[in-house]
mmCIF file of C-alpha atoms in Angstrom:
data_model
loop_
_atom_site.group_PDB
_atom_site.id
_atom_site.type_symbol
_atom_site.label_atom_id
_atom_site.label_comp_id
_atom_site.label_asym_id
_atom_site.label_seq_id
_atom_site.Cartn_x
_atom_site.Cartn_y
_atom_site.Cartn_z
ATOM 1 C CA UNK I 1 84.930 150.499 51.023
ATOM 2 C CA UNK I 2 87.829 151.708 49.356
ATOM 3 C CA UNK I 3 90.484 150.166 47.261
ATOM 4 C CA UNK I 4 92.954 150.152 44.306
ATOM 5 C CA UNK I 5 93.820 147.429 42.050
ATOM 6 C CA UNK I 6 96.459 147.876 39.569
ATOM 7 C CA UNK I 7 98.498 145.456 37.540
ATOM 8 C CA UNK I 8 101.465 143.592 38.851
ATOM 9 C CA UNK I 9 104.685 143.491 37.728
ATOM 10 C CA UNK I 10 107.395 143.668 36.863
ATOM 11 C CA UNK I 11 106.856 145.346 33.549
ATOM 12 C CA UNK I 12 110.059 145.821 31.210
ATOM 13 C CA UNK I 13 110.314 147.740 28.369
ATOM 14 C CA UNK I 14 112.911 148.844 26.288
ATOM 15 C CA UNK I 15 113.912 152.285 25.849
ATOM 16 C CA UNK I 16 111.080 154.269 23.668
ATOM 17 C CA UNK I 17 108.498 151.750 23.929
ATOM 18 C CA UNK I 18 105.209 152.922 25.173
ATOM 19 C CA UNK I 19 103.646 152.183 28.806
ATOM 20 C CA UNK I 20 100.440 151.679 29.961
ATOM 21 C CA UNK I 21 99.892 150.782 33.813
ATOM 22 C CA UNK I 22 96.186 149.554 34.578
ATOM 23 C CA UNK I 23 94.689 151.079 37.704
ATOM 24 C CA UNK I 24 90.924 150.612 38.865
ATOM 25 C CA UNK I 25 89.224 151.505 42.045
ATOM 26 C CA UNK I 26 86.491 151.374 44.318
ATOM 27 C CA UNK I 27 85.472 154.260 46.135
ATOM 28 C CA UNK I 28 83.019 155.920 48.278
ATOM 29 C CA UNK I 29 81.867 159.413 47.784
ATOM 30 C CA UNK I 30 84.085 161.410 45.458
ATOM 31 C CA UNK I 31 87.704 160.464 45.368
ATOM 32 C CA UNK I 32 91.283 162.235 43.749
ATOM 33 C CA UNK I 33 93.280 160.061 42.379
ATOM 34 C CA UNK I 34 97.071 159.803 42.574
ATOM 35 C CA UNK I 35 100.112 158.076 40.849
ATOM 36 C CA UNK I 36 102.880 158.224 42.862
ATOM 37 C CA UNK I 37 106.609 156.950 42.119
ATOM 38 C CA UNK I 38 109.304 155.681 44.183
ATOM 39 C CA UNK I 39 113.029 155.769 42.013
ATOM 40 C CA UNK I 40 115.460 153.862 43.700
ATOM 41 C CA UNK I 41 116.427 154.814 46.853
ATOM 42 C CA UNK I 42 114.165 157.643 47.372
ATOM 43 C CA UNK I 43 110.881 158.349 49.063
ATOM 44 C CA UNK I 44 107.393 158.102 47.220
ATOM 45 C CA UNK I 45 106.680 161.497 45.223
ATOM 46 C CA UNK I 46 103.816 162.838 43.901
ATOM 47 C CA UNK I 47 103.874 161.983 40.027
ATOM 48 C CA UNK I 48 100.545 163.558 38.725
ATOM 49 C CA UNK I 49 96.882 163.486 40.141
ATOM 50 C CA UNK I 50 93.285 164.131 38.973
ATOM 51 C CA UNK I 51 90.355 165.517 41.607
ATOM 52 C CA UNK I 52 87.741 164.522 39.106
ATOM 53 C CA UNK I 53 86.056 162.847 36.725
ATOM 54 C CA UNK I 54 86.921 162.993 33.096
ATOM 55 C CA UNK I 55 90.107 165.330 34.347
ATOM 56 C CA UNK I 56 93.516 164.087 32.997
ATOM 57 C CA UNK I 57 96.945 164.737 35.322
ATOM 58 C CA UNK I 58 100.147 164.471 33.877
ATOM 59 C CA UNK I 59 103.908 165.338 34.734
ATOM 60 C CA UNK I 60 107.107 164.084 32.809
ATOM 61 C CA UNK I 61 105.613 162.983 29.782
ATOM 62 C CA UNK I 62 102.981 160.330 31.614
ATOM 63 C CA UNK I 63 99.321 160.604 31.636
ATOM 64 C CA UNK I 64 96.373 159.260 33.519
ATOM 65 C CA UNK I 65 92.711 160.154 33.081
ATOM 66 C CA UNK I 66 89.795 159.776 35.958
ATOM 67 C CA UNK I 67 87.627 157.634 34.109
ATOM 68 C CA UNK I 68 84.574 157.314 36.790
ATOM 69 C CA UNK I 69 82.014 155.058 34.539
ATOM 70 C CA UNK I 70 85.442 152.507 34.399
ATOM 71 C CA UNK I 71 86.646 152.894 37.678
ATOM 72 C CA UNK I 72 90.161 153.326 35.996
ATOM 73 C CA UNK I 73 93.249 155.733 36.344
ATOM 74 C CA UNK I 74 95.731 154.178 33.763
ATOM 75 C CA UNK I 75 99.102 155.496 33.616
ATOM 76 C CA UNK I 76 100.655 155.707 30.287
ATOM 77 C CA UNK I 77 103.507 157.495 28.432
ATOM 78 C CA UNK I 78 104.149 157.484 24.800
ATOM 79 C CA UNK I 79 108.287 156.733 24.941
ATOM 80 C CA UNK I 80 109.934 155.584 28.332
ATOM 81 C CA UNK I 81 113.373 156.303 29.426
ATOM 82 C CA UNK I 82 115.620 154.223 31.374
ATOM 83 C CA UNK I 83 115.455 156.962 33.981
ATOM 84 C CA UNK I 84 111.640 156.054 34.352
ATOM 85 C CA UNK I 85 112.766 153.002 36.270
ATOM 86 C CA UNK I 86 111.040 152.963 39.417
ATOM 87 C CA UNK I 87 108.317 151.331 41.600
ATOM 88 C CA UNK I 88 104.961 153.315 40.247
ATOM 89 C CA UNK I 89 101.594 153.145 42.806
ATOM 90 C CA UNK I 90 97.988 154.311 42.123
ATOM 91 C CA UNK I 91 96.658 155.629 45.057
ATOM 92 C CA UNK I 92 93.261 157.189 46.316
ATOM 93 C CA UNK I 93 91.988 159.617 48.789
ATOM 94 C CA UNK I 94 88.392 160.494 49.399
ATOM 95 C CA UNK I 95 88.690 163.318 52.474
ATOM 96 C CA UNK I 96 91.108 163.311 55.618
ATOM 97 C CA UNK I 97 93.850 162.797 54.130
ATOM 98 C CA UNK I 98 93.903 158.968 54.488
ATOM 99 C CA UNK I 99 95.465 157.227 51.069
ATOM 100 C CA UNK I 100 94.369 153.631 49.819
ATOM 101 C CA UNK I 101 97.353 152.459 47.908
ATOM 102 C CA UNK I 102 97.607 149.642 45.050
ATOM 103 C CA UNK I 103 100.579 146.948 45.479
ATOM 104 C CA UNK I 104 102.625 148.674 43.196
ATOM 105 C CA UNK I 105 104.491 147.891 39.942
ATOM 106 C CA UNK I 106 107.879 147.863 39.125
ATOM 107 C CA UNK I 107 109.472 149.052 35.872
ATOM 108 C CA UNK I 108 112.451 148.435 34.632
ATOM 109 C CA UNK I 109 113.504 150.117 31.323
ATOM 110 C CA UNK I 110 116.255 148.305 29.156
ATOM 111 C CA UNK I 111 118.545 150.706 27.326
ATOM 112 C CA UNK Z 1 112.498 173.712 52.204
ATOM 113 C CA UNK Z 2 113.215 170.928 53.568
ATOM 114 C CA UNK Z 3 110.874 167.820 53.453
ATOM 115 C CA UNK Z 4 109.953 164.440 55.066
ATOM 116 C CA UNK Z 5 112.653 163.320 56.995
ATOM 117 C CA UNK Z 6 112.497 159.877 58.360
ATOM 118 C CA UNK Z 7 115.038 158.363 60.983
ATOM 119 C CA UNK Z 8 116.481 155.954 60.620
ATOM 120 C CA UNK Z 9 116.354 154.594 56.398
ATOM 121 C CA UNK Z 10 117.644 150.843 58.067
ATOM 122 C CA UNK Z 11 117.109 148.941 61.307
ATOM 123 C CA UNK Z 12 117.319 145.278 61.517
ATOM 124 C CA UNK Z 13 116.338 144.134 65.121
ATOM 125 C CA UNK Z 14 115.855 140.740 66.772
ATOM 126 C CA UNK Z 15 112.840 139.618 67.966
ATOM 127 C CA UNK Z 16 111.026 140.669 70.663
ATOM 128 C CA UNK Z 17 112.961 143.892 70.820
ATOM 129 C CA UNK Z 18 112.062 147.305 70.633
ATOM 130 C CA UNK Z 19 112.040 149.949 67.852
ATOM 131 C CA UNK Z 20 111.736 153.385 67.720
ATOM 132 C CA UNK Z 21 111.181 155.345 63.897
ATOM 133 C CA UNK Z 22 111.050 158.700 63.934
ATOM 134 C CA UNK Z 23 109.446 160.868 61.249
ATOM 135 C CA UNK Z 24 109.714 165.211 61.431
ATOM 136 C CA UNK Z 25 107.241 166.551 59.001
ATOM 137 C CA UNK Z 26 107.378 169.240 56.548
ATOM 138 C CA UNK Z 27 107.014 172.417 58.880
ATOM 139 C CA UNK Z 28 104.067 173.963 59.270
ATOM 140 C CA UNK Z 29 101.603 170.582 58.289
ATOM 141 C CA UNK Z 30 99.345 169.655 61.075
ATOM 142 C CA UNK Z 31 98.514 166.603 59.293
ATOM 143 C CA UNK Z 32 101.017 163.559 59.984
ATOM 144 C CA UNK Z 33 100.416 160.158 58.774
ATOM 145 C CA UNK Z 34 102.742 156.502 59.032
ATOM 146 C CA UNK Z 35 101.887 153.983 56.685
ATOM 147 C CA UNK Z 36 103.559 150.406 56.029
ATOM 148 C CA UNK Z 37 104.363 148.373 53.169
ATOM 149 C CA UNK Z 38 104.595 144.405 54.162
ATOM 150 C CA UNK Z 39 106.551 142.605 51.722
ATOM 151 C CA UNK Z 40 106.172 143.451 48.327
ATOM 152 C CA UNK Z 41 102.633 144.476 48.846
ATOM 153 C CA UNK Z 42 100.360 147.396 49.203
ATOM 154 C CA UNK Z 43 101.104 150.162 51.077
ATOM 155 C CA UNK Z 44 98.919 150.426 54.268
ATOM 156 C CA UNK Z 45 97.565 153.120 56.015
ATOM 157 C CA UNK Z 46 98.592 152.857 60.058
ATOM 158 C CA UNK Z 47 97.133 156.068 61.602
ATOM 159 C CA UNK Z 48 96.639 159.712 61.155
ATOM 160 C CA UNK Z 49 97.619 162.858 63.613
ATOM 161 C CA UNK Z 50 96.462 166.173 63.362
ATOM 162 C CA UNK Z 51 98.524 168.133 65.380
ATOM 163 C CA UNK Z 52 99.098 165.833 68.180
ATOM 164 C CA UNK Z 53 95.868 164.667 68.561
ATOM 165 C CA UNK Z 54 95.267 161.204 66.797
ATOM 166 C CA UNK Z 55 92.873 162.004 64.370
ATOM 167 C CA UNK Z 56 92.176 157.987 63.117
ATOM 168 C CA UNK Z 57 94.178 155.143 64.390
ATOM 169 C CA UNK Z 58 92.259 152.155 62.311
ATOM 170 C CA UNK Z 59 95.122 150.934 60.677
ATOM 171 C CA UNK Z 60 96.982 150.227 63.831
ATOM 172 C CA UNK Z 61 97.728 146.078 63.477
ATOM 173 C CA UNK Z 62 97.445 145.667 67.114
ATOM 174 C CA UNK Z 63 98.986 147.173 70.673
ATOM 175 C CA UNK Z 64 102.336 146.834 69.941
ATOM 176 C CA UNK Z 65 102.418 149.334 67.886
ATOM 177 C CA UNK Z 66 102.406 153.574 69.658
ATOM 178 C CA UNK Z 67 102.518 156.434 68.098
ATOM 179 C CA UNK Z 68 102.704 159.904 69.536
ATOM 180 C CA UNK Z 69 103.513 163.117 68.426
ATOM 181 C CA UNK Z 70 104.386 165.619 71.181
ATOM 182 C CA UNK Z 71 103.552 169.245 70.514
ATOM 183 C CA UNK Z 72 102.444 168.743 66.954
ATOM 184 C CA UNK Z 73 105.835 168.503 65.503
ATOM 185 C CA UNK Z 74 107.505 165.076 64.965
ATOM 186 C CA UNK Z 75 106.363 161.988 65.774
ATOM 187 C CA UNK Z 76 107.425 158.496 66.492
ATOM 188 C CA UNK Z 77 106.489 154.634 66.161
ATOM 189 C CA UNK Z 78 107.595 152.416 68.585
ATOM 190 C CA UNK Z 79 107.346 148.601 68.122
ATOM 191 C CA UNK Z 80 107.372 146.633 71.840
ATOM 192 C CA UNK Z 81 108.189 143.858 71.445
ATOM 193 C CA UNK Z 82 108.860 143.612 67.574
ATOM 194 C CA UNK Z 83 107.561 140.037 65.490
ATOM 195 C CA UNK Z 84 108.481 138.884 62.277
ATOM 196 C CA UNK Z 85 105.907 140.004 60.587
ATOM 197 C CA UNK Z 86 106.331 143.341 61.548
ATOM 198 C CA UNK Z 87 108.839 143.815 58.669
ATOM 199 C CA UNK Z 88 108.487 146.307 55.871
ATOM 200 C CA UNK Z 89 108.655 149.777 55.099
ATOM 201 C CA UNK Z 90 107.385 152.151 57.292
ATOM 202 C CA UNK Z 91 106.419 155.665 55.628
ATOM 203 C CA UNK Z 92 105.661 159.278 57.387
ATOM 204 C CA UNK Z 93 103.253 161.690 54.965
ATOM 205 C CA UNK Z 94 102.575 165.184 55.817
ATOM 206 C CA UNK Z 95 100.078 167.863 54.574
ATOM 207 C CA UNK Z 96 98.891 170.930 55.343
ATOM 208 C CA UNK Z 97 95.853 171.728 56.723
ATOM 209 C CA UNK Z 98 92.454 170.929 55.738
ATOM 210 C CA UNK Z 99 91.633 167.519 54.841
ATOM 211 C CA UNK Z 100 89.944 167.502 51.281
ATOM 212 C CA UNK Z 101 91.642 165.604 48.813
ATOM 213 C CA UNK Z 102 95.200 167.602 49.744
ATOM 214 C CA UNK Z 103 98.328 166.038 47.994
ATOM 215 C CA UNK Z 104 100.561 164.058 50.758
ATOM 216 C CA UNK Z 105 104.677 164.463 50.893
ATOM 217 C CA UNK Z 106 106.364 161.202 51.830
ATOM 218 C CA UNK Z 107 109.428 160.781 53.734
ATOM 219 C CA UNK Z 108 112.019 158.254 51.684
ATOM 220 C CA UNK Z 109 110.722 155.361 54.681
ATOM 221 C CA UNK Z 110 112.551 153.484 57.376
ATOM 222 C CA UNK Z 111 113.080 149.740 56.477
ATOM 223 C CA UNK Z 112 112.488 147.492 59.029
ATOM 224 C CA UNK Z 113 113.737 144.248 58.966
ATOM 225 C CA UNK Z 114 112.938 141.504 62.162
ATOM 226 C CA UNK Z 115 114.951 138.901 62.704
#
């Protein structure tokens, strides 16, 4: 079946510091994978994706790269801002539209 | 354009009462979805409309829980009669048509609280 495991929080970090969230997976077929963030208050938004293997998504200064012989999707940016404080989830879709989400992880960036 | 809207962002019910979420989609997606997030943990998938047919309705925890989504457009979730562990965050996703791999837009979610 299909899942998403990614590290648990919460991570902090001060400002500048460099961020790596783990994500792995297991998947049928051919999935995309998905980070998606939820800032405070707000809905979940698309923050970068990749559709396959060895491609690398990123948006706002983060990262990930579809690593298929590791299962992973790590998120990582070089220098975090205390506007990068959010609730961050790996996700997964392989056809119809249905998403398998990880549990989340929270981080909070210290100015 | 406007996007997911969800209705309402709070409800906090008693037990063994009813609740209605809404969720209007982006216009012009035929593909509607409602997932749930229990507590701090992942976020589930519930079920999936196209249009207003129900598409796949595995994630449904049991017959409490109806969906519907007349004429294609919105939809909404009713909980008869709510439990306690029906409490979380209830999202709507929308995208357009097709079904391979196609980016989802989330609504901000309706917490739910039971009490």
């Amino acid at each position: 079946g299909n899942s998403v495991t990614q590290m648990e929080g919460p991570v902090t970090l001060s400002e500048e510091a460099f961020l790596t969230i783990n994500c792995t997976y297991t998947a049928t077929g051919y999935p995309s994978l998905f980070w998606y963030v939820q800032y405070p208050g707000e809905g979940l938004q698309l923050l970068l994706k990749a559709t396959k293997a060895d491609d690398k998504g990123s948006n706002k200064g983060f990262e990930a790269t579809y690593r298929k012989e590791t299962t992973s999707f790590h998120l990582e940016k070089g220098s975090v801002q205390v506007s990068d404080s959010a609730v961050y989830f790996c996700a997964l879709t392989s056809g119809a539209g249905k998403f398998y989400f990880g549990s989340g992880t929270k981080l909070n960036v210290k100015p | 354009e406007a996007g997911v809207t969800q209705f309402p962002s709070h409800s906090v019910i008693e037990k063994g009462q009813t609740v209605t979420l809404r969720c209007d989609p982006i216009s012009g997606h035929d593909n509607l979805y409602w997932y749930r997030r229990v507590m701090g943990k992942e976020i589930k998938f519930l079920l999936h409309f196209v249009k207003e047919s129900k598409q796949d309705e595995s994630g449904m925890p049991n017959n409490r829980f109806l969906a519907e989504r007349t004429g294609g457009t919105y939809s909404t979730l009713k909980v008869q009669p709510a439990e306690l562990e029906d409490s979380g965050v209830y999202f709507c996703a929308s995208s357009q048509q097709g079904w391979m791999n196609t980016e989802a837009f989330f609504g901000q979610g309706t917490r739910l609280t039971v009490v």
